[in-house]
GROMACS .gro file of C-alpha atoms in nm:
model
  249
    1UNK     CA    1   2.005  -3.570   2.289
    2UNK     CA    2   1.936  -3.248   2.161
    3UNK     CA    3   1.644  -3.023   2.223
    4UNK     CA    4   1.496  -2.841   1.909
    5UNK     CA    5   1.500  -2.456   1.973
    6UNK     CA    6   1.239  -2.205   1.790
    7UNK     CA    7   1.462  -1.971   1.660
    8UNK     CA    8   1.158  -1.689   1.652
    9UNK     CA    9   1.094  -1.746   2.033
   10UNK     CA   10   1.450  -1.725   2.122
   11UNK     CA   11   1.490  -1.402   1.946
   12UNK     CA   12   1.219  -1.241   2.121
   13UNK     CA   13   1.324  -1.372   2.434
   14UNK     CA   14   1.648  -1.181   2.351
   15UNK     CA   15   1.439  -0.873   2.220
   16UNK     CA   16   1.249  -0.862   2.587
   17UNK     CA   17   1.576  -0.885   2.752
   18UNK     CA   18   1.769  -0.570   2.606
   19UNK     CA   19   1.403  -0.368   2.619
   20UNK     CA   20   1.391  -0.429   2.970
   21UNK     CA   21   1.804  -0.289   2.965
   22UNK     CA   22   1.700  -0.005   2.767
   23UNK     CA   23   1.396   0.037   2.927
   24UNK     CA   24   1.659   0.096   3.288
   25UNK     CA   25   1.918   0.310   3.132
   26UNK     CA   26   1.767   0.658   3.111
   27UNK     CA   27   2.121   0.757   2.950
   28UNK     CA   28   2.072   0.518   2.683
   29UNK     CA   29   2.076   0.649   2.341
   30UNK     CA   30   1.757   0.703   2.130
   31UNK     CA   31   1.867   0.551   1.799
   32UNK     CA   32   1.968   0.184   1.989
   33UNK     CA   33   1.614   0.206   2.145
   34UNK     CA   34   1.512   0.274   1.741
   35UNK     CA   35   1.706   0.015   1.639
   36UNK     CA   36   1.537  -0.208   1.923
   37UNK     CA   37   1.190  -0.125   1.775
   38UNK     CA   38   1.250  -0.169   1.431
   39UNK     CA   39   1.360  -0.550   1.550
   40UNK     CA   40   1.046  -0.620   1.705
   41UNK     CA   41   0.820  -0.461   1.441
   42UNK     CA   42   1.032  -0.565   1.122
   43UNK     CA   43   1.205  -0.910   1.178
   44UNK     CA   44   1.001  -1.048   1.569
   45UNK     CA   45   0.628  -0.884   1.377
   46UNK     CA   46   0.552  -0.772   1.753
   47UNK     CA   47   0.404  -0.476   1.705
   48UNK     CA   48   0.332  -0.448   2.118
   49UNK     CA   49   0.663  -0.413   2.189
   50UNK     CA   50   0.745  -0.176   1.887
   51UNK     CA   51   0.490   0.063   2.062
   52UNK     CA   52   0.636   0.019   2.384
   53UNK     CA   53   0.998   0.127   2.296
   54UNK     CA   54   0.885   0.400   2.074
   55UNK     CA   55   0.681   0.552   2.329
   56UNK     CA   56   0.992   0.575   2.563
   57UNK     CA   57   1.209   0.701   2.267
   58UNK     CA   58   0.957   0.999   2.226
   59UNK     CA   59   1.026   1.117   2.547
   60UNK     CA   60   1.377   1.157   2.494
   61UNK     CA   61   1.318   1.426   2.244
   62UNK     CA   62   1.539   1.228   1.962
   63UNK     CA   63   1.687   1.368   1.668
   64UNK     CA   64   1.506   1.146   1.441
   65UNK     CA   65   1.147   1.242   1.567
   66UNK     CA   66   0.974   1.194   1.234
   67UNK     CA   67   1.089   0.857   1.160
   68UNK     CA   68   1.031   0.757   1.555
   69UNK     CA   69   0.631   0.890   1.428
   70UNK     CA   70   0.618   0.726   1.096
   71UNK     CA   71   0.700   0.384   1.219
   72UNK     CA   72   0.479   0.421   1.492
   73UNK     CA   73   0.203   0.533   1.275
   74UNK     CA   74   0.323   0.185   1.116
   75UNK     CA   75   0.293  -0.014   1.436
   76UNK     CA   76  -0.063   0.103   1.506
   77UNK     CA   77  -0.184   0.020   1.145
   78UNK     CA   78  -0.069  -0.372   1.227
   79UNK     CA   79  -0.213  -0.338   1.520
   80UNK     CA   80  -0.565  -0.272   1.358
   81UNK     CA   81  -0.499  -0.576   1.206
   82UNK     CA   82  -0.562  -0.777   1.488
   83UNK     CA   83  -0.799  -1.055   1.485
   84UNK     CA   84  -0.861  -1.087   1.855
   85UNK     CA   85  -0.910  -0.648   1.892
   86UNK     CA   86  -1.245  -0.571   2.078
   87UNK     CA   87  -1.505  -0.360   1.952
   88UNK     CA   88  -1.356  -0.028   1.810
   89UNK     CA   89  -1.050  -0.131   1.909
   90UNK     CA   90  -0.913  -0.144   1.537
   91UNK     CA   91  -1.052   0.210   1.511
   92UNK     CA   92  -0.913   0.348   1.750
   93UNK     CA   93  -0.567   0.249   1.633
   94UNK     CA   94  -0.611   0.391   1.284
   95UNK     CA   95  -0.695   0.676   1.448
   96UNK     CA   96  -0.346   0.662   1.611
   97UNK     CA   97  -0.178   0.578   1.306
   98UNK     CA   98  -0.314   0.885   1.132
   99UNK     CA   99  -0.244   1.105   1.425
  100UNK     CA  100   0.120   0.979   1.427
  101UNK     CA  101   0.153   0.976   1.018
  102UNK     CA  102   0.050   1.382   1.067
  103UNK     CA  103   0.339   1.433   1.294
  104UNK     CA  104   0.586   1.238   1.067
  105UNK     CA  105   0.485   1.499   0.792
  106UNK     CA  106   0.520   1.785   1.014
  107UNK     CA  107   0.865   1.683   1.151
  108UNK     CA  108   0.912   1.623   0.781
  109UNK     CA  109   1.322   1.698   0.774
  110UNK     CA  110   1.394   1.417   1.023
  111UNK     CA  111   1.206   1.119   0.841
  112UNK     CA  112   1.402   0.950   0.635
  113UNK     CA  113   1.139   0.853   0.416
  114UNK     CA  114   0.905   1.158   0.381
  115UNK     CA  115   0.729   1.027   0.064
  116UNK     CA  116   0.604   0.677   0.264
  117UNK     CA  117   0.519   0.941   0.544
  118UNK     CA  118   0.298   1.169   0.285
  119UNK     CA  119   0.144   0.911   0.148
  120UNK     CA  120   0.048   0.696   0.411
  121UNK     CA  121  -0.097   1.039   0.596
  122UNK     CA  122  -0.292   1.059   0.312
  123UNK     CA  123  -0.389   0.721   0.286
  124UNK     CA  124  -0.474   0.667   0.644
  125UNK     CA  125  -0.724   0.933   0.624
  126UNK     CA  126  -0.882   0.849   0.274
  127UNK     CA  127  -1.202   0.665   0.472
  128UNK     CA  128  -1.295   1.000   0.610
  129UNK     CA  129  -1.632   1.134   0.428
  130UNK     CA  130  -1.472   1.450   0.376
  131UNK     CA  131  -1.223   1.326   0.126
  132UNK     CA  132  -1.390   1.363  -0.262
  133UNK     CA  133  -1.197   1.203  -0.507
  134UNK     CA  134  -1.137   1.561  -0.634
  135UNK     CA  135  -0.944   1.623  -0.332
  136UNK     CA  136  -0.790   1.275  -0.365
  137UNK     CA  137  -0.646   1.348  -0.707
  138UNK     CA  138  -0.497   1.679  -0.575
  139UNK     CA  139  -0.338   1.521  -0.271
  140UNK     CA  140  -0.131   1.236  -0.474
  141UNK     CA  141  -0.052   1.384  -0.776
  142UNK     CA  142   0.116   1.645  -0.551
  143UNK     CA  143   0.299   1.348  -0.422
  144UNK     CA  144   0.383   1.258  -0.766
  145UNK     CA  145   0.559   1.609  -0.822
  146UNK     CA  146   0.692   1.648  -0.535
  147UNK     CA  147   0.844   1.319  -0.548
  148UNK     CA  148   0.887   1.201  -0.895
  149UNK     CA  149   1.177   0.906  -0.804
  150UNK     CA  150   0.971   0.753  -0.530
  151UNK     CA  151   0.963   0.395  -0.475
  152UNK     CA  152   0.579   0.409  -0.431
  153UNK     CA  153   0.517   0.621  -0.751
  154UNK     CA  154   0.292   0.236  -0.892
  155UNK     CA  155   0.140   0.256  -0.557
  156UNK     CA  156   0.023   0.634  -0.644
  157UNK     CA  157  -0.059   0.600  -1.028
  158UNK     CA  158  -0.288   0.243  -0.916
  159UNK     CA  159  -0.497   0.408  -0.681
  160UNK     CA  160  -0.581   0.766  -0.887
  161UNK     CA  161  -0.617   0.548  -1.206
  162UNK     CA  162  -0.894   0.292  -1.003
  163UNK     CA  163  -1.063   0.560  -0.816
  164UNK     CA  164  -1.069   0.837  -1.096
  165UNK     CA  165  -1.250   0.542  -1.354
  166UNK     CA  166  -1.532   0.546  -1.141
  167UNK     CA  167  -1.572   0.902  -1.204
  168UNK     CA  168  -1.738   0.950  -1.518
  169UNK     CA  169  -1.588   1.371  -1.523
  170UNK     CA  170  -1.226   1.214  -1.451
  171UNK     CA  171  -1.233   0.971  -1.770
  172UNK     CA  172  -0.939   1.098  -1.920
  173UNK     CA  173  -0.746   1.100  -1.633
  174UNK     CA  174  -0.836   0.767  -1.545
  175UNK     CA  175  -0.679   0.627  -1.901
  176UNK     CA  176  -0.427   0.877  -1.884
  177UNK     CA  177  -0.291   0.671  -1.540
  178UNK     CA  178  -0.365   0.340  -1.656
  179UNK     CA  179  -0.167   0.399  -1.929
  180UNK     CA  180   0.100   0.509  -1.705
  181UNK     CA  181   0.074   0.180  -1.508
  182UNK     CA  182   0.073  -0.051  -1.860
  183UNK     CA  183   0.392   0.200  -2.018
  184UNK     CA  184   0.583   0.215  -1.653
  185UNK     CA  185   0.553  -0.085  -1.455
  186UNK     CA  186   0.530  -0.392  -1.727
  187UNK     CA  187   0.761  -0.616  -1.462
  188UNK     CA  188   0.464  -0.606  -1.195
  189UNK     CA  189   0.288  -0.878  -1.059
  190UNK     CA  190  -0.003  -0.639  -1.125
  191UNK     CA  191   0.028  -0.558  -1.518
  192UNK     CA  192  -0.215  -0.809  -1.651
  193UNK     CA  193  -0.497  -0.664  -1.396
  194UNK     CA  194  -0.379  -0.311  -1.497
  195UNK     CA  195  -0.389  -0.424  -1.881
  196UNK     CA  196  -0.805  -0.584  -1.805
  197UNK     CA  197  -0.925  -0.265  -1.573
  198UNK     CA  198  -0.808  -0.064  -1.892
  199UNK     CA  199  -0.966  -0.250  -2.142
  200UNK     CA  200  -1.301  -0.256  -1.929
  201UNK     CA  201  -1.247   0.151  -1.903
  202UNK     CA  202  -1.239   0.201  -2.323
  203UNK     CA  203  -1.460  -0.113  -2.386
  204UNK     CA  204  -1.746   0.127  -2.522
  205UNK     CA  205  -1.580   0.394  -2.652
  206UNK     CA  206  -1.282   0.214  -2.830
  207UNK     CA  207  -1.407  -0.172  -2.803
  208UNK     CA  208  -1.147  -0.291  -3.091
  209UNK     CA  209  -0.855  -0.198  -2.884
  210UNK     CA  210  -1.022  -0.325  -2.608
  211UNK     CA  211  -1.043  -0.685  -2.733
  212UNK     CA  212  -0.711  -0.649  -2.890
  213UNK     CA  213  -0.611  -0.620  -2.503
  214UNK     CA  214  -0.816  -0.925  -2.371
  215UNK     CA  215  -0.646  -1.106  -2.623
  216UNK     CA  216  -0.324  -1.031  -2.538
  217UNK     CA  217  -0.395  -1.124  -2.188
  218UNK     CA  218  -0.568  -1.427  -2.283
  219UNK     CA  219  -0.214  -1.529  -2.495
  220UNK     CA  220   0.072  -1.352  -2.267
  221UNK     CA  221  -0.064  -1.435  -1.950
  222UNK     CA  222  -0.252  -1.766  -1.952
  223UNK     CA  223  -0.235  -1.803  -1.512
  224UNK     CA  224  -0.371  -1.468  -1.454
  225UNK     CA  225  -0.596  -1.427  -1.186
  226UNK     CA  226  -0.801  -1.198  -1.468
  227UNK     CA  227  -0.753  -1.420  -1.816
  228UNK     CA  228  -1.104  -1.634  -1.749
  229UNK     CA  229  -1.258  -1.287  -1.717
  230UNK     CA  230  -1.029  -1.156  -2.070
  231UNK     CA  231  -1.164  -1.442  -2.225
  232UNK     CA  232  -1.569  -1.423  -2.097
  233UNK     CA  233  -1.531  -1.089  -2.273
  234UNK     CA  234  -1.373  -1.213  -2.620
  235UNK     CA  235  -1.673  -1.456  -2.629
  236UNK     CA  236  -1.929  -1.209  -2.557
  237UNK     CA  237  -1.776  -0.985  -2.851
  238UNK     CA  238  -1.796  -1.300  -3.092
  239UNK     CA  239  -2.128  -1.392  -2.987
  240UNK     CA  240  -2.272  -1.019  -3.034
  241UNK     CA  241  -2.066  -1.004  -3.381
  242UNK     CA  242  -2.289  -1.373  -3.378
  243UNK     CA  243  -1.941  -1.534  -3.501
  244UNK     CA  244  -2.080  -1.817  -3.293
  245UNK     CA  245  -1.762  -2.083  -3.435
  246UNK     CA  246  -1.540  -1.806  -3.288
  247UNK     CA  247  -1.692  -1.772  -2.935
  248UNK     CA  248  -1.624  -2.132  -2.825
  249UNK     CA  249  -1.283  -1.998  -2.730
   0.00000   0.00000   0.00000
């Protein structure tokens, strides 16, 4: 007979072995301990033992300080996540994961990925009262400049065009980036919610091309989590135009 082995539990078995090596052999290089921490936080998803051997690779002074900080920052933000954290505990990690996300930026020449490092800096911080959306909209669009080939540029051009329709002095901005989104990124998961927040931004001042757009959700994307909502508003429109045959839709 065979016994059935949990693949995930042997792993980190095998993880908690060579941390305890690395964790003996003062000599041993900083980018295997790296290495070691990425495996717990990206493939084992324990973020514990991510901390731990980052923590020791700090002290070694590595090469490679700012991505050592960035994924660390990245380890305390799943660690907020924690179901079972006390009171404040989650807090207190963001904190940590904003203090580390800082350092990233200012060891900015050894992270490998200095626009995830910007951006997360910025949006690790963006629950602070002291952030306007003004300030918001300066911080990210000097993302987009400075990196204009970024993986994360959807990421960037979502959150100024949602936060900058709520501002009623930013309306042309706001279309301006959801037009972005609809032109730029028509393979996302995401378009037919980007396609519905636009139409309810122009609904009043251009409601034709705004029910041109629930349509097209309505035909192009009948399992979107948004086409009973594309739909609600074509009805309203026929029932205000009273073309009451029309609205049973």
């Amino acid at each position: 007979t065979y016994s059935v082995v949990d693949i995930n539990v042997t792993l980190l078995q095998l993880a908690n072995i060579i941390g305890k090596s690395l964790d003996s052999d003062t000599t041993m290089r900083s980018d295997l301990i790296f290495e070691h921490a990425k495996l717990y936080y990206e493939k084992l998803k324990q973020y514990e033992g991510a901390e731990k051997q980052l923590l020791t690779i700090l002290n070694k002074e590595p090469e490679n300080i700012g991505d050592v900080y960035l994924l660390l920052g990245k380890t305390y933000l799943r660690l907020a996540e924690k179901e079972e954290n006390k009171e404040n505990e989650s807090e207190s990690y963001r904190r940590k994961a904003n203090e580390n996300f800082k350092l990233a930026v200012s060891n900015i020449s050894t992270c490998s990925n200095p626009d995830e490092a910007s951006w997360l800096k910025i949006v690790s911080g963006l629950n602070s009262d002291s952030i306007t959306v003004s300030r918001e909209k300066i911080l990210i669009e000097s993302l987009i400049k400075n990196y204009p080939e970024s993986y994360l540029l959807e990421d960037w051009d979502r959150t100024l065009a949602y936060a900058l329709s709520f501002e009623e002095d930013y309306f042309d901005s706001a279309v301006s980036y959801f037009q972005k989104l609809i032109n730029d990124f028509k393979q996302s998961d995401k378009y037919p919610s980007y396609l519905y927040s636009y139409a309810q931004l122009i609904r009043e001042k251009d409601s034709d091309n705004a029910l041109k757009i629930y349509k097209e959700i309505a035909s192009e994307y009948p399992k979107s989590e948004v086409t009973a909502f594309a739909l609600s508003q074509v009805a309203e429109d026929y029932l205000t135009k009273s073309m009451f045959n029309e609205s049973y839709i």
